[in-house]
Short mmCIF file of C-alpha atoms in Angstrom, two decimals:
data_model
loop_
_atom_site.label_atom_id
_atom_site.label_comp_id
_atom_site.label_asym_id
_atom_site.label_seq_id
_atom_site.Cartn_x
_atom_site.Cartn_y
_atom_site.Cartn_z
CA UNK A 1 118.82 -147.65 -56.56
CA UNK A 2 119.64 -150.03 -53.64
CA UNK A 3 122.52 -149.23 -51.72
CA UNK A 4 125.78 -151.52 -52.04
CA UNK A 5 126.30 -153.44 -48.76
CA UNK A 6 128.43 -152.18 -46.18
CA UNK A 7 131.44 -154.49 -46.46
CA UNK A 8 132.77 -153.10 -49.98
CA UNK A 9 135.32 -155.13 -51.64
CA UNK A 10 138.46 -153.47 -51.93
CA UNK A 11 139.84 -152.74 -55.45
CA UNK A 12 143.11 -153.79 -55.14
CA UNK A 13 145.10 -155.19 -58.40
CA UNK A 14 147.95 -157.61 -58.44
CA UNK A 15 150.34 -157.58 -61.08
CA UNK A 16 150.59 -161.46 -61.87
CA UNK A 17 153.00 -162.10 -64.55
CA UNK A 18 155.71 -160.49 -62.23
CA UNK A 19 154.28 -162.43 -59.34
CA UNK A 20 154.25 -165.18 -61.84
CA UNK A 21 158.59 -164.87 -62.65
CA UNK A 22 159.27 -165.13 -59.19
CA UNK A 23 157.11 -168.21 -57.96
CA UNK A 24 159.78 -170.60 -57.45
CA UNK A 25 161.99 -168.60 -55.58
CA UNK A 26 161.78 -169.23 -51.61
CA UNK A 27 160.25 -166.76 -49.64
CA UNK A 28 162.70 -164.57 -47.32
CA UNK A 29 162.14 -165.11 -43.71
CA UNK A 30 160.20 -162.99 -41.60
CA UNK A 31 161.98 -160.56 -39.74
CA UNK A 32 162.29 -160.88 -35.95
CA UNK A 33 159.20 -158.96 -33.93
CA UNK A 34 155.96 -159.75 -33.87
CA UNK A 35 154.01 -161.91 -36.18
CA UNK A 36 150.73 -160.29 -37.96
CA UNK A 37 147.74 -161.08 -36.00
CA UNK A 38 145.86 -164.00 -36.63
CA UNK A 39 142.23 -163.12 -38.22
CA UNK A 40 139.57 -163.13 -35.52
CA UNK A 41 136.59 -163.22 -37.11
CA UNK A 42 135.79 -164.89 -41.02
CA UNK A 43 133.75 -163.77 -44.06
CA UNK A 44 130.86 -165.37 -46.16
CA UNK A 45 131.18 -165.74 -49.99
CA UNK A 46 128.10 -165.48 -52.72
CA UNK A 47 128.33 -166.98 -56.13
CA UNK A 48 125.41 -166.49 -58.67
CA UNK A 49 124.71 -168.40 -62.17
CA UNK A 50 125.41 -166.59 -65.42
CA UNK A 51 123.64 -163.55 -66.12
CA UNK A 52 122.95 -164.04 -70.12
CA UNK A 53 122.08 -160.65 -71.56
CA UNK A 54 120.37 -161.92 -74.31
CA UNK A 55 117.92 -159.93 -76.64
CA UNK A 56 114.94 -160.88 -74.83
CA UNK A 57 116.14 -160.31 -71.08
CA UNK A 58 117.02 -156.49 -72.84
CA UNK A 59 113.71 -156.39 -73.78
CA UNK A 60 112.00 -157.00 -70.81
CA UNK A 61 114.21 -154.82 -68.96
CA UNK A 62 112.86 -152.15 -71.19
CA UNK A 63 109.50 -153.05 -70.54
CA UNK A 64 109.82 -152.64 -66.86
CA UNK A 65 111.56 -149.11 -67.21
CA UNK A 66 108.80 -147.80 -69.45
CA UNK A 67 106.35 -147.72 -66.51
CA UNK A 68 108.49 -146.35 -63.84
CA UNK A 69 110.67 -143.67 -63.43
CA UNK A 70 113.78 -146.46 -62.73
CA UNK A 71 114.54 -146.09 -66.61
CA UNK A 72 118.32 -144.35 -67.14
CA UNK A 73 117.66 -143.16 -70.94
CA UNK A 74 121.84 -141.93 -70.90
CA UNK A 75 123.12 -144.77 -72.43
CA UNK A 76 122.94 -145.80 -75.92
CA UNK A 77 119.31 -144.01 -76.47
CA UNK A 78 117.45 -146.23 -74.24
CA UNK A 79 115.79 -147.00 -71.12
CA UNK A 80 116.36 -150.25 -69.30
CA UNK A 81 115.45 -151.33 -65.47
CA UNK A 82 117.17 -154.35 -64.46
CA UNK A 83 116.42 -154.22 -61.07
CA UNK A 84 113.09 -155.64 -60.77
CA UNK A 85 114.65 -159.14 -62.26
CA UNK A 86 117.71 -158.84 -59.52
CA UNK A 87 115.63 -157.89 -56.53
CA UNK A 88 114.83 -161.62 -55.28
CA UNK A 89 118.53 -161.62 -54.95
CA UNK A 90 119.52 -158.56 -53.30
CA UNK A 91 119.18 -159.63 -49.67
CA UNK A 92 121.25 -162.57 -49.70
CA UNK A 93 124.13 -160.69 -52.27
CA UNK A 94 124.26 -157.40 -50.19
CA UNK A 95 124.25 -159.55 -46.83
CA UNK A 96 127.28 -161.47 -47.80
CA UNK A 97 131.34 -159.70 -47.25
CA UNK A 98 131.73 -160.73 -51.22
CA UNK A 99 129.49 -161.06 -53.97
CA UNK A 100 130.44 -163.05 -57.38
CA UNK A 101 128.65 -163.10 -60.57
CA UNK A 102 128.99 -164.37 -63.44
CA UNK A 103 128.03 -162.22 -66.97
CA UNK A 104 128.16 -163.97 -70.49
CA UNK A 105 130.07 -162.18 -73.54
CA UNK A 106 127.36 -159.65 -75.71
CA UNK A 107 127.66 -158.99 -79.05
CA UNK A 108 129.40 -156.10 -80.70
CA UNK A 109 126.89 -155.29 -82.74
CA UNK A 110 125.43 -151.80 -81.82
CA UNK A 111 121.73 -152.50 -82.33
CA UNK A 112 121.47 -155.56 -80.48
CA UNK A 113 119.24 -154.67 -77.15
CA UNK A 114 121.41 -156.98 -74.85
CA UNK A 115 124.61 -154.58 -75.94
CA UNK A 116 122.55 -151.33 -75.69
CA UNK A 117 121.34 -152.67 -72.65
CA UNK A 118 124.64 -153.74 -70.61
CA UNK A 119 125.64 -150.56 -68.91
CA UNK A 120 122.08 -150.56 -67.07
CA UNK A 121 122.38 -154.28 -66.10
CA UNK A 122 126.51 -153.66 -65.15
CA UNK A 123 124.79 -150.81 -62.77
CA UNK A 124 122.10 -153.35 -61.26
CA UNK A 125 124.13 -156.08 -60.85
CA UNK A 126 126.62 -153.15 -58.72
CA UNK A 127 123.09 -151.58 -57.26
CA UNK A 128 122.52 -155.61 -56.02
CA UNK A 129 125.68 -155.99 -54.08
CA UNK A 130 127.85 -157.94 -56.84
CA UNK A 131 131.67 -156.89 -56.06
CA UNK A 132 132.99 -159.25 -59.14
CA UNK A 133 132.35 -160.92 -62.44
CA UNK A 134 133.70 -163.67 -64.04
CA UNK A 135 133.92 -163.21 -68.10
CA UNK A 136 136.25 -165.35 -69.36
CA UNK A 137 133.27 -168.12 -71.65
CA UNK A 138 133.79 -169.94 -74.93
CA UNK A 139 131.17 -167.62 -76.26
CA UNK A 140 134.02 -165.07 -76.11
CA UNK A 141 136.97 -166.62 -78.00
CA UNK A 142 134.73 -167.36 -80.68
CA UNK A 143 133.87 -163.77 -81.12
CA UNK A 144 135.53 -161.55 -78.82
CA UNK A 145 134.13 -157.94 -80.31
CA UNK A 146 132.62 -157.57 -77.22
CA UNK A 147 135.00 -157.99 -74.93
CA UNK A 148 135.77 -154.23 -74.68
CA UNK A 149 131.89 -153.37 -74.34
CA UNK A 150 131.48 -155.89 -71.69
CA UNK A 151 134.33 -154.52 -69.34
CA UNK A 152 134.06 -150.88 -70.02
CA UNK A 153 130.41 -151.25 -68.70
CA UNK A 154 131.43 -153.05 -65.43
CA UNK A 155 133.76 -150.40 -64.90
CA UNK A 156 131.90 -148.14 -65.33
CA UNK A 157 129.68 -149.66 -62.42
CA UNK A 158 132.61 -150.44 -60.30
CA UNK A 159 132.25 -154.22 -60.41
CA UNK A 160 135.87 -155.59 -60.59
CA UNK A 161 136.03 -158.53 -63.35
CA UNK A 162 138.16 -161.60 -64.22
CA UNK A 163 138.74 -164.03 -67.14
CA UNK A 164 138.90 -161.24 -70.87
CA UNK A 165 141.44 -158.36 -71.02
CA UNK A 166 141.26 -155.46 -73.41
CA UNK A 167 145.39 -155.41 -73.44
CA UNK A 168 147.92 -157.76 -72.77
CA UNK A 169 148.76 -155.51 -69.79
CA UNK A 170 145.42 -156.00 -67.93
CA UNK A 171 145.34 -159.78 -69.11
CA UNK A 172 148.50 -159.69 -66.65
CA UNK A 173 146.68 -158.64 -63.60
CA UNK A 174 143.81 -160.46 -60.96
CA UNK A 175 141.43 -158.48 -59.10
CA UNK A 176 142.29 -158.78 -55.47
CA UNK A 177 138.95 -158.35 -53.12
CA UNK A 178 138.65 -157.74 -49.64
CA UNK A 179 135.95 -159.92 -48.13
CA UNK A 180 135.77 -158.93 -44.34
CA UNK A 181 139.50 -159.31 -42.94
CA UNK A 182 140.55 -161.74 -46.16
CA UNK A 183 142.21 -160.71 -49.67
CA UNK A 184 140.13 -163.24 -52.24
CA UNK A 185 141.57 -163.70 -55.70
CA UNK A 186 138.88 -163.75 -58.36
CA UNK A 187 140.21 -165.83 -61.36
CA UNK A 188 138.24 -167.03 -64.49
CA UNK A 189 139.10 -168.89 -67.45
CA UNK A 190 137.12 -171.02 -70.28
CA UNK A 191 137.56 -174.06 -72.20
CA UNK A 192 138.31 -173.72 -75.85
CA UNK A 193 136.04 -174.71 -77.90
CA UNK A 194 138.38 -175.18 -81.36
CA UNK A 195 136.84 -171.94 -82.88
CA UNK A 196 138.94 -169.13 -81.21
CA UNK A 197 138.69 -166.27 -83.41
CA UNK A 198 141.53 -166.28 -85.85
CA UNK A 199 142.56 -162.41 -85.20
CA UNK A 200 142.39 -162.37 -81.63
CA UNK A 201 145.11 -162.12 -79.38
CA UNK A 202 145.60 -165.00 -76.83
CA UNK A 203 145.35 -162.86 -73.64
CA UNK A 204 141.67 -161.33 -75.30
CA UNK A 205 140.18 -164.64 -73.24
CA UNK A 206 141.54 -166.76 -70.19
CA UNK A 207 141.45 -170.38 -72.08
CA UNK A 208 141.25 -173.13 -69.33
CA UNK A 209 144.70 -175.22 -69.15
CA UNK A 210 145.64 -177.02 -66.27
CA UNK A 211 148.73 -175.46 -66.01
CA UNK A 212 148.32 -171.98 -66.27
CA UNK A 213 145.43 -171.83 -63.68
CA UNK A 214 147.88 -173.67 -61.34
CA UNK A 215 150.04 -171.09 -62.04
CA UNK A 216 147.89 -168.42 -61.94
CA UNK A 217 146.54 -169.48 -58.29
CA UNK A 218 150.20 -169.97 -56.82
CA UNK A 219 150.98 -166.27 -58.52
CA UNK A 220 147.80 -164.86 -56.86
CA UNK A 221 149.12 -166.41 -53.62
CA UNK A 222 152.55 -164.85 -53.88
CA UNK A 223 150.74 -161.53 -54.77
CA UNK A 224 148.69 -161.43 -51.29
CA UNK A 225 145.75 -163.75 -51.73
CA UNK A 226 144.93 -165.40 -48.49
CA UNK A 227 142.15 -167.61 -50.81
CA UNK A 228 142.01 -167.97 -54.22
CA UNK A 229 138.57 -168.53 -56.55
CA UNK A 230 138.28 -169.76 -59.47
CA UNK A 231 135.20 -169.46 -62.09
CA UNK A 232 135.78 -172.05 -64.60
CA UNK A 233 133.52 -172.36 -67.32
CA UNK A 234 133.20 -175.73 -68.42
CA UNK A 235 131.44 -178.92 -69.18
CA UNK A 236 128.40 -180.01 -71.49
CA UNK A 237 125.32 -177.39 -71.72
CA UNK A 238 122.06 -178.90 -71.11
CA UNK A 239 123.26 -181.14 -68.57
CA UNK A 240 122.63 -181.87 -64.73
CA UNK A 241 125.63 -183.68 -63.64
CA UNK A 242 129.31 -183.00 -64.53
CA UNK A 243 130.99 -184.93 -67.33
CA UNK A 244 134.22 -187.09 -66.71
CA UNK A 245 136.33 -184.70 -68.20
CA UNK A 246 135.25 -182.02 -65.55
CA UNK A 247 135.18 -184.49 -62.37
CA UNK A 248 138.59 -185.47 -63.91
CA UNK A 249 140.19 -181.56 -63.85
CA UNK A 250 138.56 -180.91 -60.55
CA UNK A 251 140.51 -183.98 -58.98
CA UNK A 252 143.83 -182.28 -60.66
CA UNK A 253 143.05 -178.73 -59.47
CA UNK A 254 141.97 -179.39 -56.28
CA UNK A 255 144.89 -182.01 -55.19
CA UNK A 256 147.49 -179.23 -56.17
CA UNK A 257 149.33 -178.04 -53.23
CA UNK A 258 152.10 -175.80 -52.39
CA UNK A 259 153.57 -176.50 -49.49
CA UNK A 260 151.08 -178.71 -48.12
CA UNK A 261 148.76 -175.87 -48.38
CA UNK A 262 145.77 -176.44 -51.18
CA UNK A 263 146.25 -173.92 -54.08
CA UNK A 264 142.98 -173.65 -55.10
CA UNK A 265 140.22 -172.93 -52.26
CA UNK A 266 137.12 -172.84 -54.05
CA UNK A 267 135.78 -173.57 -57.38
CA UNK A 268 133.10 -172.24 -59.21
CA UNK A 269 131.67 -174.02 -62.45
CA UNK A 270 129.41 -172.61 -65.13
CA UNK A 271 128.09 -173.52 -68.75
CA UNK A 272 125.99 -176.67 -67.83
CA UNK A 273 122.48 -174.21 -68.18
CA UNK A 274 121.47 -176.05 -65.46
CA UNK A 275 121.91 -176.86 -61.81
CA UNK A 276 124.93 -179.29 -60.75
CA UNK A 277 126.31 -180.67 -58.16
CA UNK A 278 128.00 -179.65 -55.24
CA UNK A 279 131.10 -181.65 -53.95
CA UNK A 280 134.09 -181.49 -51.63
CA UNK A 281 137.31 -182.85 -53.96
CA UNK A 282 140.34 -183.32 -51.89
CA UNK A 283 139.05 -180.94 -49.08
CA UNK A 284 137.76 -178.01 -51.40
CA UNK A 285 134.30 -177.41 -52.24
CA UNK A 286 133.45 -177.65 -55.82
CA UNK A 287 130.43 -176.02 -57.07
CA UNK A 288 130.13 -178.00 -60.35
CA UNK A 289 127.67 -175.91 -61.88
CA UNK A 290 125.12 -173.28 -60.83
CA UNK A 291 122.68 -172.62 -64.02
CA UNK A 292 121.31 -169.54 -65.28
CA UNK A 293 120.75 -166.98 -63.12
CA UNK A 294 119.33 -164.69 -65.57
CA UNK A 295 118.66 -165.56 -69.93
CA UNK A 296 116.41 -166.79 -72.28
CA UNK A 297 116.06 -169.96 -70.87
CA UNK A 298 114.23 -171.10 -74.08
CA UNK A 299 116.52 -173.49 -75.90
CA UNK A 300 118.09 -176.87 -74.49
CA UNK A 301 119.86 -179.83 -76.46
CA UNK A 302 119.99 -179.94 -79.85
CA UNK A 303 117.77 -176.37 -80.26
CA UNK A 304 115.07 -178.28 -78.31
CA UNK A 305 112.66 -176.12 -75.91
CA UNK A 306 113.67 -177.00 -71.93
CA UNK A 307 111.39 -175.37 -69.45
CA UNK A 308 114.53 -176.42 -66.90
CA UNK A 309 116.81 -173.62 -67.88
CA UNK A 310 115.17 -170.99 -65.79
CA UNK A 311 116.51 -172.83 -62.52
CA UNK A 312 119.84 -172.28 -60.86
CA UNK A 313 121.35 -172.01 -57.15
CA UNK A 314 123.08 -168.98 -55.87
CA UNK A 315 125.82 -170.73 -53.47
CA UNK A 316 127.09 -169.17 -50.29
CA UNK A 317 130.35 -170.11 -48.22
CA UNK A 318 131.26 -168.96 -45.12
CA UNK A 319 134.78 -168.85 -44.35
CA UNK A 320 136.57 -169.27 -41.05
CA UNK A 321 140.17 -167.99 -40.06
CA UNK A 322 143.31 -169.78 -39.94
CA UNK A 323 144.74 -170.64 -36.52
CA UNK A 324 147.92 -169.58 -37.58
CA UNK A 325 149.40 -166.67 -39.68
CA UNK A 326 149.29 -167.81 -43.35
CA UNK A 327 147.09 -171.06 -42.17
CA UNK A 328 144.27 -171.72 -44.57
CA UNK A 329 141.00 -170.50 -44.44
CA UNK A 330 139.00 -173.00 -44.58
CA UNK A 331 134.81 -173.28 -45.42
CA UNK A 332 133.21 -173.90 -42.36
CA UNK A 333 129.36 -173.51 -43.82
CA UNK A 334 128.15 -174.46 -46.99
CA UNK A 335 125.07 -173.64 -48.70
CA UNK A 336 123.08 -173.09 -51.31
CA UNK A 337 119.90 -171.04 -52.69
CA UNK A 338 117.40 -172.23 -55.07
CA UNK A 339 116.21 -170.06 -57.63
CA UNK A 340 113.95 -169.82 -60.58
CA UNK A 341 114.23 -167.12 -63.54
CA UNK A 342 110.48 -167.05 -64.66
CA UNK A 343 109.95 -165.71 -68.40
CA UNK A 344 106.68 -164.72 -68.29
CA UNK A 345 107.17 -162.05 -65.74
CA UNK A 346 110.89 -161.91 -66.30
CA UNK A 347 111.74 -161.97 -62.70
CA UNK A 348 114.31 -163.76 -60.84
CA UNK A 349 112.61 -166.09 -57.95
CA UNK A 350 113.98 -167.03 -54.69
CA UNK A 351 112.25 -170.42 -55.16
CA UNK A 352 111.69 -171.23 -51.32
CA UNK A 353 110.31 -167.68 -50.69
CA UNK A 354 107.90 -168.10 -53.58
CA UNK A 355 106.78 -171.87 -51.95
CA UNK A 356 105.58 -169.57 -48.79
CA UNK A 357 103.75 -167.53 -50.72
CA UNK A 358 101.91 -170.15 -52.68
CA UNK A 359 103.90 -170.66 -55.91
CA UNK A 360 103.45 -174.00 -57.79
CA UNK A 361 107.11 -174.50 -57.51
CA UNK A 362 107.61 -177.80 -55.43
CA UNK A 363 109.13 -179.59 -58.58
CA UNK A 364 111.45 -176.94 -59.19
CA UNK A 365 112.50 -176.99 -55.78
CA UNK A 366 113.18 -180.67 -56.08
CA UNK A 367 114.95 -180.85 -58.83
CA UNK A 368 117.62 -178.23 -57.73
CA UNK A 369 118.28 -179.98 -54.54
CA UNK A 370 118.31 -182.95 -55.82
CA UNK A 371 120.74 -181.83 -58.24
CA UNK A 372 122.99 -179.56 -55.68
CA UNK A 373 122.98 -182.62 -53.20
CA UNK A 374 123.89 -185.43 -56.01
CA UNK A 375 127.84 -184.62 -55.42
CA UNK A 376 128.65 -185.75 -52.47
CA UNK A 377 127.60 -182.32 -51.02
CA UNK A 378 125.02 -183.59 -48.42
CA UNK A 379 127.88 -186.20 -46.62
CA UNK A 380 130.08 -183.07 -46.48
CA UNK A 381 128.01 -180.54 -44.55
CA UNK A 382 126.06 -179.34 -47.57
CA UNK A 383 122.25 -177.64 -46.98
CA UNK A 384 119.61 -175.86 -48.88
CA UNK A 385 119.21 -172.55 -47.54
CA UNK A 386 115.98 -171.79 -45.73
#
C-alpha cells in the first residue's frame, strides 16, 4: 500500500451549531502581549472529480485483485484492488499539504459490487494521499440508505468527510484539516433535486441554500478556520460550461464578506460529468466543475453514450500567508491537471504524462483546457500543469 504523505491532515472537529449561536456576537479583544506569529511559509491544496463507485468500476477493481496479491478478501467476502485505477494520481495527491476528493452516494443494497466494494476503495483513496471527502450529492437525498455505509467506510480509512451525517449530532460538526501551518474547513452541500426521500431526516444530507452555507462558512471561521472550502454539487450533468443559475450563486457566495474579509475562499463544483471552467468571482477562485475522476463514464444526456465522461481535471492551489495575524490567505498559484479515466483498462490517466509516452490523447487534452481556461481562468493566472 503506498504510504500517506508526510504532511497528515489533522483530525480536528468543530462543533458548528454552537459556533453557529454565537456568530453575531463581537469578538473579545485580544489580551495585551504578544500577537501569534504571522505564518511564514503557505500550503498547496488538491481537489479531484467524483469518484463514482458504480457496479462496473467494482468490477474491475476485482479484476485487478484477482491477479495480484493487492486483493483484501476481509470485507464483505470479496477481493477488490483499487489502487491500480488511483496510481496516475498518487504523486500529485501525496505531494500536496491537503488532499480533497470527492465520493458519490452507493447503494444500500448488500449485493451491489460498488457497496461490497467501498471499504477497499475508502482504503485506496487514504493509501493515495486523500485527507477529505465531500458526500453531500442529490443522489443522496433521493435515497440516503447509504449514507451510513459510505461514512463508516471512510472512517474506517481515516479520510475525514463533509456534506451527509449519520445523526443530527455529527450533521452539527465540520472537519477541520491542517494543511501545512493553516486550519482548512471542508464543507459540502447539494442542490435538491424535489425528490428528497420522504423519511429522511433533514440533517441525513447538506441541501445547498444560500444562507446556510453563508452561515456555515462564518461558523467555521468563528470555530478556527483560517480558510474555508466548499464542495458544492451543482449544475446540469452532461454539460461543459456552468448554467446561469450556478454563475448566479457563485457571484452571491463569493461577494459575501465579514468584515471586509471574503467568507468563502475557495469553491469547488461537481455534478456537470464533465470538465468546467475555472474562474476568479470577486477575488476567489471558482472551480466550476471538475468531471469524473473515476465511474462508468458510459451514459451522457438523455441516456445517450458520451465517450467525454472519462475526462476531468484534478485542480491544485497553492496558498500563501497573510501579512498580518488573521489576514487572508490568499491563492497565489493556480492550476490544474488533466486527466482521463479510460474504461477499457479501467485506469485513471494523467493525460499529459500519457501524451509523452505516445497516447492518442491530443483531443482529450484539448478539450479539458479548453474547457478549464473558458472562465476567465487564463486572465487570472490560471495554467495547465506540466
Amino acid at each position: 500500500m503506498i504510504g500517506r504523505k508526510h504532511q497528515v491532515a489533522l483530525a480536528l472537529t468543530a462543533v458548528l451549531a454552537a459556533a453557529a449561536a454565537c456568530q453575531n456576537q463581537e469578538r473579545a479583544a485580544p489580551a495585551a502581549g504578544p500577537q501569534t506569529p504571522v505564518a511564514t511559509r503557505g500550503f498547496t491544496l488538491v481537489a479531484s472529480g467524483s469518484v463514482v463507485p458504480h457496479s462496473t468500476v467494482a468490477e474491475r477493481a476485482a479484476f485487478d485483485a484477482s491477479g495480484t496479491s493487492n486483493g483484501d478478501n476481509s470485507d464483505n467476502g470479496g477481493g477488490y484492488d483499487f489502487g491500480p485505477m488511483l496510481a496516475a494520481v498518487e504523486p500529485a495527491v501525496s505531494d500536496a499539504d491537503l488532499a480533497l476528493c470527492r465520493l458519490d452516494p452507493v447503494p444500500g443494497d448488500d449485493s451491489d459490487p460498488a457497496a461490497a466494494s467501498l471499504p477497499q476503495l475508502a482504503r485506496a483513496l487514504a493509501a493515495t494521499g486523500y485527507d477529505s471527502c465531500a458526500t453531500a450529492a442529490a443522489d443522496a437525498l433521493v435515497d440516503p440508505s447509504g449514507v451510513p455505509r459510505t461514512l463508516n467506510a471512510l472512517d474506517g480509512a481515516g479520510i475525514r468527510h463533509a456534506g451527509t451525517a449519520r445523526t443530527q449530532a455529527e450533521a452539527g460538526q465540520t472537519p477541520l484539516l491542517q494543511a501545512g501551518p493553516a486550519k482548512v474547513a471542508h464543507l459540502s452541500y447539494t442542490y435538491d433535486p424535489g425528490q428528497r426521500a420522504g423519511d429522511s431526516p433533514e440533517w441525513t444530507v447538506a441541501a445547498l441554500n444560500e444562507q446556510r452555507v453563508i452561515a456555515g462558512a462564518r461558523a467555521a471561521r468563528k470555530a478556527g478556520a483560517d480558510v474555508v472550502v466548499l464542495s458544492l454539487d451543482w449544475g446540469d450533468g452532461w454539460q461543459d460550461a456552468p448554467n446561469g443559475a450556478v454563475t448566479a450563486l457563485a457571484e452571491r457566495l463569493t461577494a459575501a464578506k465579514t468584515g471586509g474579509r471574503p467568507d468563502v475562499d475557495l469553491i469547488l463544483g461537481a455534478d456537470g460529468h464533465l470538465p468546467q471552467a475555472y474562474g476568479k468571482v470577486n477575488g476567489v477562485w471558482v472551480v466550476y466543475g471538475s468531471g469524473d475522476q473515476i465511474g462508468p463514464g458510459a451514459t451522457g444526456a438523455q441516456g445517450a453514450g458520451d465517450w467525454r465522461g472519462g475526462e476531468s481535471t484534478t485542480a491544485r492551489f497553492t496558498f500563501a500567508p497573510p501579512a498580518k495575524p488573521g489576514g487572508r490567505w490568499e491563492v497565489r498559484r493556480a492550476e490544474f491537471l488533466p486527466q482521463f479515466y479510460d474504461q477499457d483498462s479501467g485506469r485513471l490517466l494523467d493525460v499529459s504524462t500519457a501524451l509523452t509516452q505516445g497516447a492518442d490523447l491530443t483531443g482529450v487534452r484539448d478539450r479539458i483546457k479548453d474547457a478549464a481556461l473558458g472562465g476567465g481562468g487564463a486572465k487570472a493566472g490560471l495554467t495547465m500543469a506540466p
